[in-house]
Amino acid sequence: MDTIYSDTHTADTMDTIQSNNYNIYFEDSLGQIPRFIEQGKYSRFFILTDENTSKYCLPLLQAKLNTDNFDLIEINAGEESKDIDFCIGVWKMLIDFGADRQSLLINLGGGVISDLGGFAASTFKRGIDFIHVPTTLLSQVDASVGGKTGIDIDSIKNIIGTFTQPKAVFIAYEFLKTLPARQILSGTAEMLKHGLICDADYWQLLKESDLANPTAELVYKSVAIKNKVVLEDPHEKNIRKSLNFGHTIGHAVETYSLINDTDSLSHGEAIAIGMICESYLSYKKAGLSAEELKEITEVLTGLYPRYDLKAASTVTLLEYMLKDKKNQNGKINCTLLTRIGEFNIDNICTDEELLEGLSYYANL
Ligand code: GLY
């Protein structure tokens, strides 16, 4: 059994968090960016956005920058942009704009922007500096922290990528006000995961909170939890695998929905389904109690819309799980809960067990 926390995180002040040789800024975070750029003595800087962040978030950042002397690289919004063609597009624009090794890429957006931008920067001219300015709750509490970069191939998520740390992360709570409710709840799923794997008190606190409007303190607490995990295990050899709870089944459901549904599931909606199925597997295989399984199921089904898994092809879902990059020797590998706040990594799950997990959700 693995545990990370015996302490309860308090977030009375939102001090800068130290990560793996970089800082995560909270207070007046956008206001700190000009000083960061100046101190880095960068030759040029570039801002990667999508059409939504260009419209809603770039003006807030620009208001803090004391120069217009940067080039903008804009991609289409959405997971479809996180592929090699868009990555080539970013590399080509960096070349066309004359980016050199002293250039800085600012990734202003959600997880697609930070993953794709981080990957493009980490490979351009063997690596240029990049910073993340995450604009969604999901990217603030998850994608921007921990140095994972990546792109998808054939809808297999993050199958190509690097571990490269950003030079800084600037978390601006004000961006969350620009988001629709569905996007907020997408990020909330990762926050709930942080409680489930590492901190039962935090889970309790989340349960009592208005998760359609999470406070800055809750965001801060989640970032602190994620940061503690990735600092201890930056390359996912051990406890970072805890962050994969709900993601083996959740990623498969997300990919399935992306391909088959006109209104596809958000990441958080798919991960919530994954967490319910994997909580069931936790109950069957890792000692999670029936009461806690019920509690998790009730909280998650209360927050997220029901998805008709009965109509989905379980053969296809299992195929996606088999392609998951976390697998070892062709075996599907899950992180499970032993109780709320404690986890167990490297649980090999058979096809039958995974199907049972899926049908637990489908028959709720
Ligand atoms: N999103 C999971 C991780 O950063 O490891």
Coordinates of C-alpha atoms and ligand atoms in Angstrom, one line a residue:
M1 CA 0.0 0.0 0.0
D2 CA 1.3 3.4 -0.9
T3 CA 0.5 6.6 0.9
I4 CA 1.9 10.1 0.3
Y5 CA 0.2 12.2 2.9
S6 CA -0.2 12.1 6.6
D7 CA -0.4 15.9 6.8
T8 CA -3.4 18.0 5.8
H9 CA -2.6 20.8 3.3
T10 CA -3.6 24.2 4.4
A11 CA -3.8 27.0 1.9
D12 CA -4.2 30.1 4.0
T13 CA -1.7 31.9 1.8
M14 CA -1.1 31.0 -1.8
D15 CA 2.7 31.2 -1.8
T16 CA 4.7 30.3 -4.9
I17 CA 5.1 26.6 -5.0
Q18 CA 8.6 25.2 -5.8
S19 CA 8.6 22.4 -8.3
N20 CA 11.3 20.6 -10.2
N21 CA 13.7 23.6 -10.8
Y22 CA 10.8 25.9 -11.6
N23 CA 8.2 28.0 -9.7
I24 CA 4.5 27.8 -9.8
Y25 CA 3.1 31.3 -9.3
F26 CA -0.4 32.1 -7.9
E27 CA -0.6 35.6 -6.5
D28 CA -0.7 38.2 -9.3
S29 CA 0.7 35.5 -11.5
L30 CA 0.2 37.3 -14.9
G31 CA 1.8 40.3 -13.4
Q32 CA 5.0 38.3 -12.8
I33 CA 5.4 37.3 -16.4
P34 CA 7.2 40.4 -17.7
R35 CA 9.8 40.2 -14.9
F36 CA 10.3 36.5 -15.7
I37 CA 10.9 37.3 -19.4
E38 CA 13.3 40.1 -18.6
Q39 CA 15.3 38.0 -16.2
G40 CA 15.5 35.2 -18.7
K41 CA 17.2 37.5 -21.2
Y42 CA 15.3 35.9 -24.0
S43 CA 16.0 37.0 -27.6
R44 CA 12.4 36.6 -28.6
F45 CA 9.2 35.3 -27.3
F46 CA 6.2 33.6 -28.9
I47 CA 2.7 32.9 -27.6
L48 CA 0.9 29.8 -28.5
T49 CA -2.9 30.1 -28.3
D50 CA -6.0 28.6 -29.8
E51 CA -8.9 30.7 -31.1
N52 CA -10.6 30.7 -27.7
T53 CA -7.6 31.7 -25.7
S54 CA -6.7 34.3 -28.3
K55 CA -10.1 35.9 -27.7
Y56 CA -10.7 35.5 -24.0
C57 CA -7.3 35.1 -22.4
L58 CA -4.7 36.8 -24.5
P59 CA -6.1 40.3 -23.8
L60 CA -5.6 39.7 -20.0
L61 CA -2.0 38.6 -20.6
Q62 CA -1.3 41.4 -23.0
A63 CA -2.5 44.0 -20.5
K64 CA 0.3 42.9 -18.2
L65 CA 3.1 42.6 -20.9
N66 CA 5.0 45.8 -21.4
T67 CA 5.6 45.1 -25.1
D68 CA 3.8 44.0 -28.2
N69 CA 7.0 42.7 -29.6
F70 CA 6.1 39.0 -29.8
D71 CA 4.7 36.7 -32.4
L72 CA 1.5 34.8 -32.0
I73 CA 1.0 31.2 -33.1
E74 CA -2.6 30.2 -33.1
I75 CA -4.0 26.7 -33.6
N76 CA -7.6 25.4 -33.6
A77 CA -9.1 24.6 -30.3
G78 CA -9.7 21.0 -29.3
E79 CA -8.0 17.6 -28.9
E80 CA -7.9 17.2 -32.7
S81 CA -5.1 19.8 -32.8
K82 CA -2.8 17.7 -30.5
D83 CA -1.3 15.8 -33.4
I84 CA 1.9 15.7 -35.4
D85 CA 0.5 17.9 -38.2
F86 CA -0.2 20.8 -35.8
C87 CA 3.1 20.2 -34.2
I88 CA 4.8 20.6 -37.5
G89 CA 2.8 23.7 -38.0
V90 CA 4.2 25.1 -34.7
W91 CA 7.8 24.2 -35.6
K92 CA 7.4 25.8 -39.1
M93 CA 6.1 29.0 -37.6
L94 CA 8.9 29.1 -35.1
I95 CA 11.3 28.7 -38.1
D96 CA 9.5 31.3 -40.2
F97 CA 9.5 33.8 -37.3
G98 CA 13.2 33.2 -36.8
A99 CA 13.1 31.6 -33.4
D100 CA 16.6 30.8 -32.0
R101 CA 17.8 28.8 -29.0
Q102 CA 17.4 31.8 -26.7
S103 CA 13.7 32.1 -27.6
L104 CA 10.8 31.5 -25.2
L105 CA 7.5 29.8 -26.0
I106 CA 4.6 30.9 -23.8
N107 CA 1.8 28.3 -23.8
L108 CA -1.4 30.1 -23.2
G109 CA -4.3 27.7 -23.1
G110 CA -5.6 24.4 -21.8
G111 CA -4.0 21.0 -21.8
V112 CA -3.8 20.7 -25.6
I113 CA -1.8 23.9 -25.7
S114 CA 0.5 23.0 -22.8
D115 CA 1.1 19.4 -24.1
L116 CA 1.6 20.3 -27.7
G117 CA 3.5 23.5 -27.0
G118 CA 5.7 21.8 -24.5
F119 CA 6.5 19.0 -26.9
A120 CA 7.1 21.4 -29.8
A121 CA 9.4 23.5 -27.6
S122 CA 11.2 20.6 -26.0
T123 CA 12.2 19.3 -29.5
F124 CA 12.7 22.5 -31.5
K125 CA 16.5 23.0 -32.0
R126 CA 16.9 20.3 -29.4
G127 CA 14.9 22.3 -26.9
I128 CA 14.0 25.9 -26.2
D129 CA 12.5 27.3 -22.9
F130 CA 8.8 27.3 -22.4
I131 CA 6.4 28.4 -19.7
H132 CA 2.8 27.5 -19.2
V133 CA 0.0 29.9 -18.5
P134 CA -2.9 27.5 -18.1
T135 CA -6.3 28.9 -18.8
T136 CA -8.6 26.0 -17.9
L137 CA -9.2 24.4 -14.5
L138 CA -8.0 21.1 -15.9
S139 CA -4.7 22.4 -17.1
Q140 CA -4.2 24.4 -13.9
V141 CA -4.6 21.4 -11.6
D142 CA -3.1 18.8 -13.9
A143 CA -1.5 19.3 -17.3
S144 CA 0.7 22.3 -16.5
V145 CA 2.4 20.7 -13.6
G146 CA 5.0 17.9 -13.8
G147 CA 6.7 18.3 -17.2
K148 CA 4.7 15.9 -19.3
T149 CA 4.6 17.0 -23.0
G150 CA 3.0 15.1 -25.8
I151 CA 0.8 14.6 -28.8
D152 CA -1.7 11.9 -29.9
I153 CA -1.5 9.5 -32.8
D154 CA -4.7 8.0 -34.2
S155 CA -6.5 9.2 -31.2
I156 CA -4.1 7.3 -28.8
K157 CA -3.6 10.0 -26.3
N158 CA -0.1 11.3 -25.4
I159 CA 1.6 8.3 -27.1
I160 CA 4.5 10.5 -28.3
G161 CA 6.1 12.9 -25.8
T162 CA 8.9 13.9 -23.5
F163 CA 9.4 14.7 -19.8
T164 CA 10.6 18.3 -20.0
Q165 CA 10.0 20.7 -17.2
P166 CA 8.7 24.2 -18.0
K167 CA 10.7 27.1 -16.8
A168 CA 7.7 28.4 -14.8
V169 CA 4.0 28.0 -14.5
F170 CA 1.7 31.0 -13.9
I171 CA -1.7 30.1 -12.5
A172 CA -4.3 32.9 -12.9
Y173 CA -7.5 32.1 -11.2
E174 CA -9.2 35.0 -13.1
F175 CA -9.1 32.8 -16.3
L176 CA -11.6 30.4 -14.8
K177 CA -14.3 33.1 -14.9
T178 CA -14.1 32.8 -18.7
L179 CA -15.0 29.1 -18.7
P180 CA -18.3 27.4 -19.3
A181 CA -19.6 25.2 -16.4
R182 CA -18.9 22.0 -18.3
Q183 CA -15.2 22.9 -18.6
I184 CA -15.0 23.7 -14.9
L185 CA -16.5 20.3 -14.0
S186 CA -14.0 18.7 -16.3
G187 CA -11.1 20.0 -14.1
T188 CA -13.0 19.2 -11.0
A189 CA -12.7 15.5 -11.8
E190 CA -8.9 15.7 -11.5
M191 CA -9.2 17.5 -8.2
L192 CA -11.5 14.8 -6.9
K193 CA -8.9 12.3 -8.0
H194 CA -6.2 14.1 -6.0
G195 CA -8.4 13.6 -2.9
L196 CA -9.2 10.0 -3.7
I197 CA -5.6 8.9 -4.2
C198 CA -3.8 11.1 -1.6
D199 CA -5.8 13.0 0.9
A200 CA -9.1 11.8 2.4
D201 CA -9.6 15.2 4.2
Y202 CA -9.3 17.0 0.9
W203 CA -11.9 14.6 -0.7
Q204 CA -14.2 15.5 2.2
L205 CA -13.6 19.2 1.7
L206 CA -14.3 18.8 -2.0
K207 CA -17.5 16.9 -1.2
E208 CA -18.7 19.9 0.9
S209 CA -17.7 22.5 -1.6
D210 CA -19.5 24.0 -4.6
L211 CA -17.6 22.2 -7.3
A212 CA -19.2 24.2 -10.1
N213 CA -17.3 27.1 -8.6
P214 CA -14.1 25.8 -6.9
T215 CA -12.3 28.4 -4.9
A216 CA -8.8 29.6 -5.6
E217 CA -7.7 27.8 -2.3
L218 CA -9.1 24.5 -3.7
V219 CA -7.2 25.0 -6.9
Y220 CA -4.0 25.8 -4.9
K221 CA -4.5 22.7 -2.8
S222 CA -4.8 20.4 -5.8
V223 CA -1.7 21.9 -7.4
A224 CA 0.2 21.4 -4.2
I225 CA -0.9 17.7 -4.1
K226 CA 0.0 17.1 -7.7
N227 CA 3.3 18.9 -7.3
K228 CA 4.3 16.8 -4.3
V229 CA 3.7 13.6 -6.3
V230 CA 5.6 14.7 -9.4
L231 CA 8.5 16.1 -7.3
E232 CA 8.9 12.7 -5.7
D233 CA 8.7 10.7 -8.9
P234 CA 9.1 13.0 -12.0
H235 CA 9.5 10.2 -14.5
E236 CA 6.5 8.0 -13.3
K237 CA 8.5 5.1 -12.1
N238 CA 6.5 4.7 -8.9
I239 CA 4.1 7.0 -7.1
R240 CA 3.4 9.3 -10.0
K241 CA 1.4 6.3 -11.3
S242 CA -1.1 7.1 -8.6
L243 CA -2.2 10.0 -10.9
N244 CA -3.4 7.5 -13.4
F245 CA -6.2 6.4 -11.2
G246 CA -9.4 6.4 -13.3
H247 CA -7.4 7.0 -16.5
T248 CA -6.9 3.4 -17.8
I249 CA -10.6 3.0 -18.4
G250 CA -11.3 6.7 -18.6
H251 CA -8.9 7.4 -21.5
A252 CA -10.4 4.4 -23.4
V253 CA -13.9 5.9 -22.9
E254 CA -12.7 9.3 -23.8
T255 CA -11.1 8.1 -27.1
Y256 CA -14.2 6.0 -27.9
S257 CA -16.5 9.0 -27.3
L258 CA -14.2 11.3 -29.3
I259 CA -14.5 9.0 -32.3
N260 CA -18.1 8.0 -32.0
D261 CA -20.1 10.8 -30.5
T262 CA -21.1 14.1 -32.0
D263 CA -21.0 15.8 -28.6
S264 CA -18.1 13.9 -27.2
L265 CA -17.3 13.5 -23.5
S266 CA -15.0 16.0 -21.8
H267 CA -11.8 14.6 -20.3
G268 CA -13.2 15.0 -16.8
E269 CA -16.5 13.4 -17.7
A270 CA -14.6 10.4 -19.1
I271 CA -12.3 10.2 -16.1
A272 CA -15.2 10.3 -13.7
I273 CA -16.6 7.2 -15.5
G274 CA -13.1 5.7 -15.3
M275 CA -12.8 6.5 -11.6
I276 CA -16.2 4.8 -10.9
C277 CA -15.2 1.6 -12.9
E278 CA -11.7 1.6 -11.3
S279 CA -13.2 2.1 -7.8
Y280 CA -15.2 -1.0 -8.5
L281 CA -12.0 -2.8 -9.4
S282 CA -10.5 -1.4 -6.3
Y283 CA -13.3 -2.9 -4.3
K284 CA -12.9 -6.3 -6.0
K285 CA -9.1 -6.4 -6.0
A286 CA -7.5 -3.9 -3.6
G287 CA -9.6 -3.8 -0.4
L288 CA -11.7 -0.7 -1.0
S289 CA -14.8 -1.1 1.2
A290 CA -18.3 -1.4 -0.2
E291 CA -19.2 1.8 1.7
E292 CA -16.5 3.8 0.1
L293 CA -17.3 2.4 -3.3
K294 CA -20.9 3.6 -2.8
E295 CA -19.7 7.0 -1.6
I296 CA -17.4 7.5 -4.6
T297 CA -20.1 6.3 -7.0
E298 CA -22.7 8.6 -5.5
V299 CA -20.5 11.7 -5.5
L300 CA -19.3 11.2 -9.1
T301 CA -22.7 10.2 -10.6
G302 CA -24.2 13.2 -8.7
L303 CA -21.8 15.6 -10.5
Y304 CA -21.4 14.1 -14.0
P305 CA -24.0 13.2 -16.7
R306 CA -24.6 9.5 -17.3
Y307 CA -23.1 8.0 -20.4
D308 CA -24.6 5.1 -22.1
L309 CA -21.8 2.6 -21.8
K310 CA -24.2 -0.3 -22.7
A311 CA -24.3 1.1 -26.2
A312 CA -20.5 1.3 -26.5
S313 CA -18.4 -1.5 -28.0
T314 CA -16.6 -3.2 -25.1
V315 CA -14.3 -4.9 -27.6
T316 CA -13.2 -1.5 -28.9
L317 CA -12.8 -0.1 -25.4
L318 CA -10.6 -3.1 -24.5
E319 CA -8.5 -2.5 -27.6
Y320 CA -7.9 1.1 -26.6
M321 CA -6.9 -0.1 -23.1
L322 CA -4.4 -2.5 -24.6
K323 CA -2.8 0.4 -26.5
D324 CA -2.4 2.4 -23.2
K325 CA 1.2 3.5 -22.8
K326 CA 1.1 2.5 -19.1
N327 CA 0.8 -1.2 -19.9
Q328 CA 3.7 -3.6 -19.3
N329 CA 4.3 -6.8 -21.4
G330 CA 0.9 -6.4 -23.0
K331 CA -0.9 -6.5 -19.7
I332 CA -3.3 -3.7 -18.7
N333 CA -2.1 -2.0 -15.6
C334 CA -4.3 0.1 -13.2
T335 CA -3.8 2.2 -10.1
L336 CA -6.4 1.2 -7.5
L337 CA -7.6 2.5 -4.2
T338 CA -7.1 0.6 -1.0
R339 CA -9.3 3.2 0.8
I340 CA -10.1 6.8 0.1
G341 CA -6.8 8.7 0.3
E342 CA -4.6 5.7 -0.3
F343 CA -3.6 3.9 -3.5
N344 CA -1.9 0.8 -4.8
I345 CA 0.0 1.0 -8.2
D346 CA 0.7 -1.7 -10.8
N347 CA -2.4 -3.8 -10.5
I348 CA -2.6 -6.0 -13.6
C349 CA -6.3 -6.3 -14.6
T350 CA -7.6 -9.1 -16.8
D351 CA -10.1 -8.5 -19.6
E352 CA -12.8 -10.1 -17.5
E353 CA -12.1 -7.8 -14.6
L354 CA -12.1 -4.7 -16.8
L355 CA -15.4 -5.8 -18.4
E356 CA -16.8 -6.2 -14.9
G357 CA -15.7 -2.7 -14.1
L358 CA -17.4 -1.3 -17.2
S359 CA -20.6 -3.2 -16.5
Y360 CA -20.7 -1.9 -12.9
Y361 CA -21.0 1.6 -14.4
A362 CA -23.3 0.5 -17.2
N363 CA -25.7 -1.1 -14.8
L364 CA -25.9 1.7 -12.2
Ligands
GLY1 N1 -1.6 13.7 -15.7 C1 -0.9 12.8 -14.9 C2 0.5 13.1 -14.7 O1 0.9 14.3 -14.9 O2 1.3 12.3 -14.3

